[in-house]
Short mmCIF file of C-alpha atoms in Angstrom, two decimals:
data_model
loop_
_atom_site.label_atom_id
_atom_site.label_comp_id
_atom_site.label_asym_id
_atom_site.label_seq_id
_atom_site.Cartn_x
_atom_site.Cartn_y
_atom_site.Cartn_z
CA MET A 24 -60.13 -60.60 -0.29
CA GLN A 25 -58.95 -60.84 -3.86
CA THR A 26 -55.36 -59.86 -4.54
CA ILE A 27 -54.29 -58.43 -7.85
CA LEU A 28 -50.54 -58.38 -8.35
CA LEU A 29 -49.91 -55.86 -11.06
CA THR A 30 -46.70 -54.15 -12.10
CA LEU A 31 -46.32 -52.12 -15.26
CA LEU A 32 -43.11 -52.08 -17.31
CA LEU A 33 -41.82 -49.00 -19.02
CA ALA A 34 -44.05 -48.74 -22.05
CA THR A 35 -42.48 -49.27 -25.42
CA ALA A 36 -43.93 -47.47 -28.39
CA ALA A 37 -46.99 -49.46 -29.41
CA ALA A 38 -50.20 -48.82 -31.25
CA GLU A 39 -53.44 -48.70 -29.32
CA PRO A 40 -54.77 -52.27 -28.94
CA ALA A 41 -57.63 -53.18 -31.28
CA GLU A 42 -60.20 -55.97 -31.31
CA GLY A 43 -58.69 -59.22 -32.52
CA GLN A 44 -55.14 -58.12 -31.65
CA ARG A 45 -52.86 -60.35 -29.57
CA VAL A 46 -51.51 -58.78 -26.39
CA TYR A 47 -49.29 -59.90 -23.51
CA VAL A 48 -49.36 -59.38 -19.72
CA ARG A 49 -46.80 -56.63 -19.04
CA GLY A 50 -46.49 -56.89 -15.25
CA ALA A 51 -45.73 -59.68 -12.80
CA SER A 52 -49.30 -60.99 -12.93
CA VAL A 53 -52.91 -59.92 -13.43
CA ASN A 54 -56.29 -61.37 -12.51
CA LEU A 55 -58.69 -62.33 -15.28
CA CYS A 56 -62.10 -61.28 -13.91
CA LYS A 57 -65.56 -62.73 -14.47
CA GLU A 58 -66.94 -59.19 -15.02
CA PRO A 59 -65.33 -55.81 -15.88
CA SER A 60 -64.91 -54.84 -12.21
CA LEU A 61 -62.10 -55.18 -9.70
CA GLN A 62 -64.64 -56.52 -7.23
CA ALA A 63 -65.65 -59.37 -9.59
CA GLU A 64 -64.75 -63.00 -9.06
CA CYS A 65 -61.25 -63.96 -10.26
CA LEU A 66 -61.25 -66.65 -12.95
CA GLU A 67 -57.52 -67.07 -13.30
CA THR A 68 -54.24 -65.34 -12.44
CA LEU A 69 -52.22 -64.65 -15.59
CA GLN A 70 -48.45 -64.55 -15.23
CA SER A 71 -46.11 -62.09 -16.91
CA GLY A 72 -45.90 -62.66 -20.67
CA THR A 73 -49.18 -64.63 -20.93
CA GLU A 74 -50.64 -64.24 -24.42
CA CYS A 75 -54.28 -63.17 -24.85
CA ARG A 76 -56.51 -62.05 -27.73
CA ILE A 77 -58.79 -58.99 -27.46
CA THR A 78 -62.38 -59.97 -28.27
CA GLU A 79 -63.99 -56.65 -27.26
CA LYS A 80 -62.97 -53.18 -26.11
CA LEU A 81 -65.29 -51.77 -23.44
CA GLU A 82 -65.97 -48.23 -22.29
CA GLY A 83 -63.22 -46.97 -20.01
CA ASP A 84 -60.03 -49.03 -19.84
CA TRP A 85 -61.39 -52.59 -19.69
CA LEU A 86 -60.84 -55.33 -22.27
CA LYS A 87 -62.68 -58.59 -22.88
CA LEU A 88 -59.99 -61.20 -23.49
CA GLN A 89 -59.52 -64.79 -24.65
CA CYS A 90 -56.54 -66.21 -22.76
CA GLY A 91 -55.95 -69.87 -23.61
CA GLY A 92 -59.14 -71.68 -22.76
CA ARG A 93 -60.55 -68.95 -20.50
CA GLU A 94 -62.43 -65.76 -21.39
CA GLY A 95 -62.70 -62.82 -19.00
CA TYR A 96 -61.98 -59.16 -18.36
CA ALA A 97 -58.91 -57.14 -17.34
CA PRO A 98 -57.73 -53.47 -17.50
CA GLU A 99 -56.11 -52.44 -20.79
CA PRO A 100 -53.03 -50.65 -19.28
CA LEU A 101 -51.77 -54.00 -17.95
CA PHE A 102 -51.21 -55.45 -21.43
CA GLY A 103 -48.78 -54.65 -24.21
CA ALA A 104 -48.43 -55.55 -27.86
CA GLU A 105 -44.98 -57.11 -27.36
CA MET A 106 -43.91 -60.10 -25.30
CA PRO A 107 -41.72 -58.90 -22.36
CA SER A 108 -38.21 -60.37 -22.31
CA SER A 109 -37.18 -62.97 -19.75
CA GLU A 110 -35.06 -60.32 -17.98
CA GLN A 111 -38.03 -57.99 -17.76
CA ARG A 112 -40.28 -60.74 -16.41
CA ALA A 113 -37.73 -61.61 -13.73
CA GLU A 114 -37.33 -57.95 -12.74
CA GLU A 115 -41.09 -57.44 -12.41
CA ALA A 116 -41.47 -60.60 -10.35
CA THR A 117 -38.86 -59.23 -7.94
CA LYS A 118 -40.61 -55.85 -7.73
CA ALA A 119 -43.96 -57.45 -6.98
CA VAL A 120 -42.68 -59.02 -3.75
CA SER A 121 -40.57 -56.07 -2.57
CA GLY A 122 -41.16 -52.47 -1.58
CA SER A 123 -44.30 -51.72 0.44
CA GLY A 124 -44.76 -54.91 2.40
CA GLY A 125 -44.58 -57.03 -0.74
CA VAL A 126 -47.11 -54.91 -2.63
CA SER A 127 -46.22 -52.81 -5.65
CA ALA A 128 -47.26 -49.19 -6.13
CA VAL A 129 -49.32 -50.25 -9.15
CA GLU A 130 -51.30 -52.77 -7.12
CA LEU A 131 -51.91 -50.18 -4.40
CA ILE A 132 -53.15 -47.66 -6.97
CA GLN A 133 -55.37 -50.21 -8.70
CA LYS A 134 -56.93 -51.24 -5.38
CA ASN A 135 -57.23 -47.62 -4.27
CA TYR A 136 -59.08 -46.51 -7.42
CA SER A 137 -61.53 -49.41 -7.30
CA ALA A 138 -64.01 -47.14 -5.47
CA ARG A 139 -67.35 -46.31 -7.08
CA TYR A 140 -69.26 -43.16 -6.16
CA ALA A 141 -73.00 -43.80 -5.86
CA GLY A 142 -74.21 -40.20 -5.61
CA PRO A 143 -75.60 -38.12 -2.74
CA ALA A 144 -77.79 -39.40 0.07
CA PRO A 145 -81.30 -37.91 0.46
CA VAL A 146 -81.41 -34.49 2.09
CA PRO A 147 -82.48 -34.87 5.74
CA LEU A 148 -85.88 -33.53 6.69
CA ALA A 149 -85.97 -30.72 9.22
CA PRO A 150 -88.66 -31.43 11.80
CA GLU A 151 -91.90 -29.53 11.55
CA VAL A 152 -92.41 -27.14 14.44
CA ALA A 153 -95.81 -26.31 15.85
CA PRO A 154 -96.61 -22.58 16.02
CA VAL A 155 -95.78 -20.85 19.28
CA THR A 156 -98.87 -20.89 21.47
CA LEU A 157 -97.44 -19.22 24.56
CA ALA A 158 -98.84 -15.80 25.35
CA VAL A 159 -95.29 -14.67 26.04
CA PRO A 160 -92.91 -17.00 24.17
CA THR A 161 -89.49 -17.58 25.65
CA VAL A 162 -86.32 -16.72 23.79
CA ALA A 163 -85.48 -20.42 23.51
CA GLN A 164 -88.85 -21.26 21.93
CA ALA A 165 -88.73 -18.33 19.50
CA LEU A 166 -85.21 -19.20 18.38
CA HIS A 167 -86.10 -22.86 18.00
CA ASP A 168 -89.05 -22.06 15.76
CA TRP A 169 -87.17 -19.54 13.65
CA TYR A 170 -84.12 -21.76 13.15
CA ALA A 171 -86.15 -24.84 12.16
CA ALA A 172 -88.01 -22.77 9.55
CA GLU A 173 -84.74 -21.46 8.12
CA ILE A 174 -83.27 -24.96 7.89
CA ARG A 175 -86.37 -26.30 6.12
CA LYS A 176 -86.01 -23.58 3.46
CA ASP A 177 -82.31 -24.36 2.98
CA ASN A 178 -82.94 -28.11 2.77
CA LYS A 179 -85.57 -27.68 0.07
CA ALA A 180 -83.16 -25.59 -2.00
CA LEU A 181 -80.34 -28.13 -1.54
CA ALA A 182 -82.62 -31.07 -2.42
CA ARG A 183 -83.55 -29.44 -5.74
CA LYS A 184 -79.88 -28.93 -6.54
CA LEU A 185 -78.77 -32.45 -5.61
CA ARG A 186 -81.57 -34.15 -7.56
CA LYS A 187 -79.90 -32.86 -10.72
CA LEU A 188 -76.56 -34.45 -9.80
CA LYS A 189 -75.42 -37.58 -11.71
CA ALA A 190 -72.82 -39.95 -10.27
CA LYS A 191 -71.30 -40.56 -13.71
CA ALA A 192 -69.40 -37.26 -13.83
CA TYR A 193 -67.32 -37.88 -10.71
CA ASN A 194 -66.82 -41.56 -11.55
CA ASN A 195 -65.42 -40.51 -14.93
CA VAL A 196 -62.95 -38.25 -13.15
CA LEU A 197 -61.81 -41.13 -10.92
CA ALA A 198 -61.44 -43.43 -13.96
CA GLN A 199 -59.31 -40.87 -15.78
CA ARG A 200 -57.10 -40.38 -12.73
CA ARG A 201 -56.67 -44.15 -12.35
CA THR A 202 -55.60 -44.57 -15.97
CA LYS A 203 -53.12 -41.72 -15.63
CA ALA A 204 -51.68 -43.08 -12.37
CA LEU A 205 -51.23 -46.62 -13.70
CA GLU A 206 -49.58 -45.34 -16.85
CA CYS A 207 -47.06 -43.03 -15.18
CA VAL A 208 -46.26 -44.24 -11.65
CA THR A 209 -43.42 -46.58 -12.68
CA ARG A 210 -41.78 -43.74 -14.60
CA LEU A 211 -41.56 -41.32 -11.66
CA PRO A 212 -38.05 -40.19 -10.68
CA ALA A 213 -36.25 -42.76 -8.53
CA GLU A 214 -36.08 -40.42 -5.53
CA LEU A 215 -39.88 -40.16 -5.43
CA GLN A 216 -40.71 -43.87 -5.80
CA PRO A 217 -40.11 -44.95 -2.16
CA GLN A 218 -42.07 -41.98 -0.79
CA VAL A 219 -45.01 -42.65 -3.12
CA GLU A 220 -45.12 -46.30 -2.03
CA ALA A 221 -44.82 -45.28 1.64
CA PHE A 222 -47.81 -42.96 1.28
CA LEU A 223 -49.95 -45.51 -0.57
CA ALA A 224 -49.15 -48.20 2.00
CA ALA A 225 -49.77 -45.97 5.05
CA SER A 226 -52.98 -46.78 6.93
CA GLU A 227 -52.87 -44.07 9.62
CA ALA A 228 -53.50 -40.36 9.04
CA GLU A 229 -50.28 -39.32 10.81
CA ALA A 230 -48.17 -41.67 8.66
CA GLN A 231 -49.84 -40.35 5.50
CA ASP A 232 -49.19 -36.80 6.67
CA ALA A 233 -45.46 -37.43 7.13
CA SER A 234 -45.22 -38.98 3.64
CA VAL A 235 -47.13 -36.13 2.00
CA ARG A 236 -44.90 -33.52 3.61
CA LYS A 237 -41.77 -35.25 2.32
CA LEU A 238 -43.29 -35.65 -1.13
CA GLN A 239 -44.34 -32.02 -1.31
CA GLU A 240 -40.78 -30.94 -0.56
CA ALA A 241 -39.30 -33.46 -3.02
CA THR A 242 -41.56 -32.33 -5.87
CA GLU A 243 -40.35 -28.72 -5.74
CA GLY A 244 -38.78 -27.88 -9.09
CA GLN A 245 -39.91 -31.11 -10.79
CA PRO A 246 -41.22 -30.86 -14.41
CA ARG A 247 -44.94 -30.58 -15.06
CA GLU A 248 -45.29 -34.19 -16.26
CA VAL A 249 -43.94 -35.44 -12.93
CA LEU A 250 -46.28 -33.16 -10.97
CA ASP A 251 -49.24 -34.35 -13.05
CA CYS A 252 -48.33 -37.94 -12.21
CA VAL A 253 -48.04 -37.16 -8.49
CA ASP A 254 -51.47 -35.49 -8.66
CA ALA A 255 -52.99 -38.73 -10.03
CA ALA A 256 -50.97 -41.32 -8.09
CA VAL A 257 -50.55 -39.80 -4.63
CA VAL A 258 -54.21 -40.18 -3.68
CA LYS A 259 -56.01 -42.41 -1.18
CA LEU A 260 -59.76 -43.03 -1.48
CA ASP A 261 -62.19 -44.96 0.64
CA SER A 262 -64.65 -47.44 -0.89
CA ARG A 263 -67.14 -44.63 -1.71
CA GLY A 264 -64.62 -42.51 -3.58
CA VAL A 265 -63.98 -40.12 -0.67
CA LEU A 266 -60.51 -38.58 -0.68
CA VAL A 267 -58.74 -39.53 2.55
CA GLY A 268 -55.26 -38.26 1.76
CA GLY A 269 -53.19 -36.98 -1.11
CA LEU A 270 -51.14 -34.35 -2.88
CA THR A 271 -53.31 -32.90 -5.65
CA TRP A 272 -53.54 -29.79 -7.79
CA GLY A 273 -55.12 -26.69 -6.30
CA LYS A 274 -55.22 -22.91 -6.73
CA THR A 275 -53.08 -20.71 -4.50
CA ALA A 276 -54.30 -17.38 -3.10
CA GLU A 277 -52.43 -15.72 -5.98
CA GLY A 278 -54.36 -17.80 -8.53
CA THR A 279 -51.48 -20.03 -9.62
CA GLU A 280 -51.70 -23.84 -9.71
CA LYS A 281 -49.72 -25.81 -7.18
CA LEU A 282 -49.85 -29.24 -5.57
CA LYS A 283 -52.05 -28.95 -2.49
CA PRO A 284 -51.52 -31.47 0.35
CA THR A 285 -53.85 -32.96 2.91
CA ARG A 286 -52.73 -32.21 6.46
CA TYR A 287 -53.43 -34.15 9.61
CA SER A 288 -55.46 -31.55 11.50
CA PRO A 289 -57.67 -32.99 14.27
CA GLY A 290 -60.32 -30.75 15.78
CA LEU A 291 -64.03 -29.93 15.92
CA ALA A 292 -66.23 -27.88 13.59
CA PHE A 293 -69.60 -26.11 13.74
CA ILE A 294 -71.68 -24.67 10.91
CA LEU A 295 -74.48 -22.09 10.91
CA ARG A 296 -76.59 -23.28 7.96
CA PRO A 297 -77.11 -26.70 6.30
CA GLN A 298 -74.10 -27.59 4.16
CA VAL A 299 -73.29 -30.15 1.45
CA LEU A 300 -70.34 -32.44 2.13
CA THR A 301 -68.42 -33.72 -0.90
CA ALA A 302 -66.24 -36.77 -1.61
CA TRP A 303 -63.54 -34.58 -3.16
CA PRO A 304 -62.66 -31.14 -1.75
CA GLY A 305 -64.52 -28.48 -3.71
CA ARG A 306 -66.08 -30.82 -6.31
CA ALA A 307 -69.84 -30.18 -6.39
CA ASP A 308 -70.37 -33.27 -8.58
CA SER A 309 -69.14 -35.49 -5.72
CA ALA A 310 -71.80 -34.41 -3.19
CA LEU A 311 -72.36 -37.01 -0.46
CA ARG A 312 -74.83 -35.65 2.06
CA VAL A 313 -76.34 -32.58 3.71
CA ILE A 314 -75.58 -31.94 7.37
CA ASP A 315 -77.85 -30.21 9.86
CA PRO A 316 -76.21 -27.41 11.89
CA ARG A 317 -77.94 -28.56 15.08
CA GLN A 318 -76.12 -31.90 15.07
CA GLY A 319 -72.65 -30.40 15.57
CA PRO A 320 -69.92 -30.31 16.51
CA TRP A 321 -68.35 -32.61 13.93
CA LYS A 322 -65.02 -34.28 14.35
CA VAL A 323 -62.36 -33.10 11.87
CA LEU A 324 -59.47 -35.33 10.80
CA LEU A 325 -57.78 -33.69 7.79
CA ALA A 326 -57.44 -30.32 6.15
CA HIS A 327 -56.70 -29.88 2.43
CA THR A 328 -54.74 -26.65 2.53
CA TYR A 329 -51.47 -24.93 1.70
CA GLY A 330 -51.06 -23.85 5.32
CA GLU A 331 -48.24 -25.59 7.15
CA LYS A 332 -50.60 -25.80 10.12
CA THR A 333 -54.34 -25.40 10.24
CA GLY A 334 -55.34 -23.50 13.34
CA THR A 335 -58.23 -21.47 14.65
CA HIS A 336 -56.25 -18.25 14.86
CA ARG A 337 -53.01 -18.90 13.02
CA GLU A 338 -53.82 -16.66 10.06
CA ARG A 339 -51.43 -13.71 9.91
CA TRP A 340 -54.19 -11.11 9.60
CA LYS A 341 -55.79 -12.20 12.88
CA ARG A 342 -52.57 -11.36 14.69
CA LEU A 343 -52.72 -7.76 13.50
CA LYS A 344 -53.94 -5.20 15.99
CA ALA A 345 -56.16 -3.58 13.38
CA THR A 346 -57.32 -4.28 9.83
CA GLN A 347 -59.13 -2.23 7.23
CA ALA A 348 -62.68 -3.32 6.41
CA ALA A 349 -61.74 -3.76 2.73
CA ASP A 350 -58.90 -6.12 3.72
CA TYR A 351 -61.18 -8.07 6.04
CA LEU A 352 -63.66 -8.66 3.22
CA GLN A 353 -60.94 -10.27 1.10
CA GLN A 354 -59.74 -12.74 3.74
CA LYS A 355 -60.33 -16.39 2.80
CA ASN A 356 -59.30 -19.76 4.12
CA ASN A 357 -57.92 -21.55 1.06
CA GLY A 358 -58.89 -25.08 1.90
CA ASN A 359 -61.37 -27.72 3.05
CA ILE A 360 -61.72 -29.90 6.13
CA LEU A 361 -62.67 -33.60 6.25
CA LEU A 362 -65.43 -34.40 8.74
CA VAL A 363 -65.49 -37.92 10.19
CA ASP A 364 -67.68 -39.84 12.63
CA GLU A 365 -66.55 -41.18 16.01
CA ALA A 366 -64.98 -44.20 14.31
CA ASP A 367 -63.07 -41.88 11.91
CA VAL A 368 -65.22 -42.98 8.96
CA PRO A 369 -65.28 -40.03 6.51
CA LEU A 370 -68.51 -38.04 6.27
CA GLY A 371 -67.18 -35.70 3.57
CA TRP A 372 -65.31 -32.48 2.85
CA LEU A 373 -66.48 -29.00 3.84
CA ASP A 374 -65.19 -25.59 2.75
CA MET A 375 -63.24 -24.02 5.63
CA ASP A 376 -65.06 -20.73 5.10
CA GLN A 377 -68.38 -22.43 5.92
CA ALA A 378 -67.31 -23.76 9.33
CA ALA A 379 -66.07 -22.54 12.68
CA PHE A 380 -63.05 -24.75 13.31
CA TYR A 381 -61.70 -25.44 16.79
CA GLU A 382 -58.34 -27.16 16.71
CA GLU A 383 -57.82 -30.15 18.99
CA GLU A 384 -56.48 -28.20 21.96
CA TRP A 385 -59.59 -25.99 21.87
CA ALA A 386 -62.02 -28.89 22.37
CA ALA A 387 -63.21 -27.46 25.69
CA SER A 388 -64.04 -24.14 24.04
CA ALA A 389 -65.97 -25.94 21.30
CA ASP A 390 -67.99 -27.83 23.90
CA ILE A 391 -68.88 -24.60 25.71
CA SER A 392 -69.83 -23.01 22.38
CA LYS A 393 -72.14 -25.84 21.28
CA PRO A 394 -75.41 -24.33 22.65
CA VAL A 395 -74.79 -21.14 20.67
CA PHE A 396 -74.31 -22.84 17.31
CA THR A 397 -76.88 -25.60 17.69
CA SER A 398 -79.70 -23.41 19.03
CA GLY A 399 -79.68 -20.92 16.16
CA ILE A 400 -78.23 -18.09 18.23
CA ALA A 401 -75.02 -17.88 16.22
CA ALA A 402 -76.93 -17.88 12.94
CA PHE A 403 -79.16 -15.14 14.28
CA VAL A 404 -76.63 -12.78 15.86
CA GLN A 405 -73.80 -13.20 13.38
CA GLY A 406 -73.45 -9.80 11.81
CA VAL A 407 -72.49 -6.17 12.07
CA TRP A 408 -73.98 -3.91 14.71
CA TRP A 409 -73.78 -0.14 14.74
CA ASN A 410 -75.86 2.82 15.79
CA PRO A 411 -76.55 4.97 12.70
CA GLN A 412 -77.68 7.82 14.93
CA GLY A 413 -74.25 7.97 16.46
CA PHE A 414 -73.90 10.15 19.53
CA SER A 415 -73.59 13.87 20.16
CA GLU A 416 -71.42 15.91 22.43
CA ALA A 417 -72.77 18.99 24.10
CA GLY A 418 -71.23 22.22 22.92
CA GLY A 419 -71.99 25.83 22.15
CA ALA A 420 -74.42 28.11 23.95
CA GLY A 421 -76.73 26.43 26.41
CA GLY A 422 -75.03 23.05 26.02
CA VAL A 423 -76.78 22.31 22.71
CA ALA A 424 -75.31 19.38 20.82
CA THR A 425 -73.30 20.67 17.89
CA THR A 426 -71.13 17.71 16.84
CA ARG A 427 -72.33 14.29 15.68
CA TYR A 428 -69.96 11.33 16.11
CA GLN A 429 -69.98 7.78 14.84
CA ASP A 430 -70.64 5.21 17.53
CA SER A 431 -68.59 2.02 17.78
CA VAL A 432 -69.14 -0.62 15.12
CA TYR A 433 -68.95 -4.31 16.04
CA VAL A 434 -68.44 -7.19 13.62
CA ILE A 435 -69.02 -10.62 15.17
CA ASP A 436 -68.06 -13.38 12.75
CA PHE A 437 -68.80 -16.76 14.30
CA LEU A 438 -67.49 -18.67 11.28
CA ARG A 439 -64.05 -17.11 11.37
CA LEU A 440 -64.21 -16.84 15.14
CA VAL A 441 -63.21 -13.20 15.13
CA LYS A 442 -64.66 -10.02 16.58
CA LEU A 443 -63.73 -6.69 15.03
CA GLU A 444 -64.71 -3.27 16.31
CA THR A 445 -64.08 0.41 15.66
CA SER A 446 -63.66 3.03 18.30
CA GLN A 447 -66.04 5.94 18.60
CA THR A 448 -65.05 8.41 15.94
CA SER A 449 -66.04 11.62 14.21
CA VAL A 450 -66.50 10.15 10.72
CA PRO A 451 -69.92 10.65 9.07
CA VAL A 452 -72.54 8.18 10.27
CA ARG A 453 -73.21 7.12 6.65
CA ASN A 454 -69.81 5.47 6.51
CA PRO A 455 -69.37 3.17 9.51
CA TYR A 456 -66.43 1.18 8.12
CA SER A 457 -63.91 3.87 7.23
CA GLU A 458 -61.86 3.45 10.39
CA PRO A 459 -59.55 0.45 10.97
CA LEU A 460 -61.27 -2.49 12.62
CA GLN A 461 -59.64 -3.52 15.89
CA SER A 462 -59.15 -7.28 15.73
CA ARG A 463 -59.98 -9.52 18.68
CA GLN A 464 -60.21 -13.29 18.65
CA LEU A 465 -63.28 -15.02 20.07
CA ARG A 466 -62.26 -17.83 22.39
CA LYS A 467 -65.54 -18.92 23.94
CA LEU A 468 -69.16 -18.35 23.00
CA TYR A 469 -71.78 -19.47 25.44
CA GLN A 470 -75.18 -18.77 26.90
CA GLY A 471 -74.32 -18.54 30.54
CA GLU A 472 -76.11 -20.77 33.03
CA GLY A 473 -78.86 -22.34 30.93
CA ILE A 474 -81.31 -20.55 28.64
CA TYR A 475 -83.02 -17.55 30.16
CA GLU A 476 -86.79 -17.37 29.91
CA ASN A 477 -86.93 -13.79 28.70
CA GLU A 478 -83.37 -12.86 27.87
CA LEU A 479 -80.47 -14.79 26.44
CA LYS A 480 -76.98 -13.36 26.82
CA VAL A 481 -74.21 -13.72 24.26
CA VAL A 482 -70.86 -13.70 26.05
CA ALA A 483 -67.29 -14.11 24.83
CA GLU A 484 -63.80 -14.31 26.16
CA CYS A 485 -61.50 -12.44 23.82
CA ARG A 486 -57.79 -11.85 23.57
CA GLY A 487 -56.58 -8.28 23.48
CA HIS A 488 -53.59 -6.85 21.64
CA PRO A 489 -50.68 -6.54 21.86
CA ASP A 490 -50.19 -8.24 25.23
CA PHE A 491 -52.30 -11.33 24.30
CA LEU A 492 -53.76 -11.56 27.78
CA TRP A 493 -57.15 -13.16 28.22
CA SER A 494 -59.97 -11.02 29.49
CA THR A 495 -62.97 -12.76 31.00
CA GLY A 496 -66.70 -12.71 30.62
CA GLU A 497 -67.12 -9.78 28.24
CA GLU A 498 -70.82 -9.45 27.42
CA LEU A 499 -71.34 -8.85 23.73
CA GLY A 500 -75.07 -8.42 23.89
CA SER A 501 -78.43 -10.07 24.42
CA ILE A 502 -81.45 -11.45 22.58
CA THR A 503 -84.98 -10.91 23.87
CA VAL A 504 -88.56 -11.40 22.72
CA HIS A 505 -90.77 -8.33 22.36
CA LYS A 506 -94.40 -8.61 21.25
CA GLY A 507 -93.71 -12.16 20.07
CA ARG A 508 -90.74 -11.20 17.90
CA LEU A 509 -87.04 -11.68 18.44
CA GLN A 510 -85.10 -8.53 19.33
CA TYR A 511 -81.35 -8.18 19.61
CA LYS A 512 -78.92 -5.72 21.07
CA LEU A 513 -75.16 -5.55 21.22
CA LYS A 514 -73.85 -3.18 23.85
CA THR A 515 -75.06 0.33 22.97
CA ALA A 516 -75.75 -0.45 19.33
CA ASN A 517 -79.38 -1.12 18.55
CA VAL A 518 -79.53 -1.40 14.76
CA ARG A 519 -78.22 -4.46 12.91
CA THR A 520 -77.06 -4.69 9.32
CA THR A 521 -76.56 -8.24 8.21
CA LEU A 522 -73.02 -9.50 7.78
CA ARG A 523 -74.11 -10.94 4.45
CA LYS A 524 -73.84 -7.41 3.06
CA LEU A 525 -70.29 -7.08 4.33
CA TYR A 526 -69.01 -10.63 3.97
CA ARG A 527 -70.79 -12.79 1.42
CA LEU A 528 -70.79 -16.44 2.39
CA ARG A 529 -69.98 -18.72 -0.52
#
């Protein structure tokens, strides 16, 4: 493995280097490369103060240089127009062999930002499904056919979108961040320097997490130029340009800009529809791959969020006994989660609001829930159920019904893992959401003992309020096949309005 020992000095005022100009190595040393790439063969290691002449300026921050009898390439930020003094050269040589295991922050950043994003992988093909030939199709067969058809439609739409994506846009972003980080990291306040180096040198997610937490606290009240430098420098990428840790700019729920950390947050995640994973949280131009809902659950390693802890039910609003429908519609998880394979190799980032996340201690619940999410049941039954006919109470002469009441309304949100319901009420049937929604948290979703031939039950264990005791085996409803078509029922409600009308998935 090639080693590039680079350490920048505090920049003195100097004009931008031009072709033909003489420049000098500003750090302890720098590799002269055979090609303008950090992965290229090293021709020679240039020591601090080595004089070179610029023969060509290339796109980005690379220079073609003539250094003595050798010609090669090196990054522009590592050279200056003035020869460093002997004291400066001695100081940089000391820095290069101290700090993070003998590696400078500049070297760590340069190595870190050597990643090149190649663009998204092809969208996976959903298998073709033969038409149902059974005279009386089972629920399992009908769901299987329906879900495969839905995924094929989604994959075609995603493939059209990803074919328009160019890798250059995201690579330009990484190049700009690298230039910024190399230029500013040595000028960070002294109290931040050790923590930045500790983060960049950390190889384990837990160690990175501890460093990020300390850095986030230490950056409170720092000027904007320092925060901008932290945003560029406190970043770890894998070889494909996937973010695997950092403290970067993000938007708060209030719309203000604030440094947003990655958190160590192990767990499992399911999705309902095919989703695009990205190399950088929320950046559509860094798309990596499309994942099939039926292949879950996926292992989660990190969350990019402002929350101190990322949990299945730690949001304040879920702990309320009741919530208004309008408030429920506005609830969002401000963050993304990093999916990884069994070897912890990153698969990409996913918006929290597109996944049902089970934190690590809920792994058993996620395993029990798998048949629901991967069979298409969750995608099918997710929604709002209510009976628009309501119910009537007998009254008046001869027991004739005189008063119409609204039946209970049930909202089952498998992505947020929450069930909300209203009690029977006397509000007009045209307005089923005027009453507060009683909040209950879904703990387990499962099919029961195998898949029933003619009826599939949807069951949940939910936690009541305010005593937080667990009830068991509450049946939410069932799915059947009638005249070859899927039918659904939730308790006494028999009409479904899609949740997409109430809660628009982004």
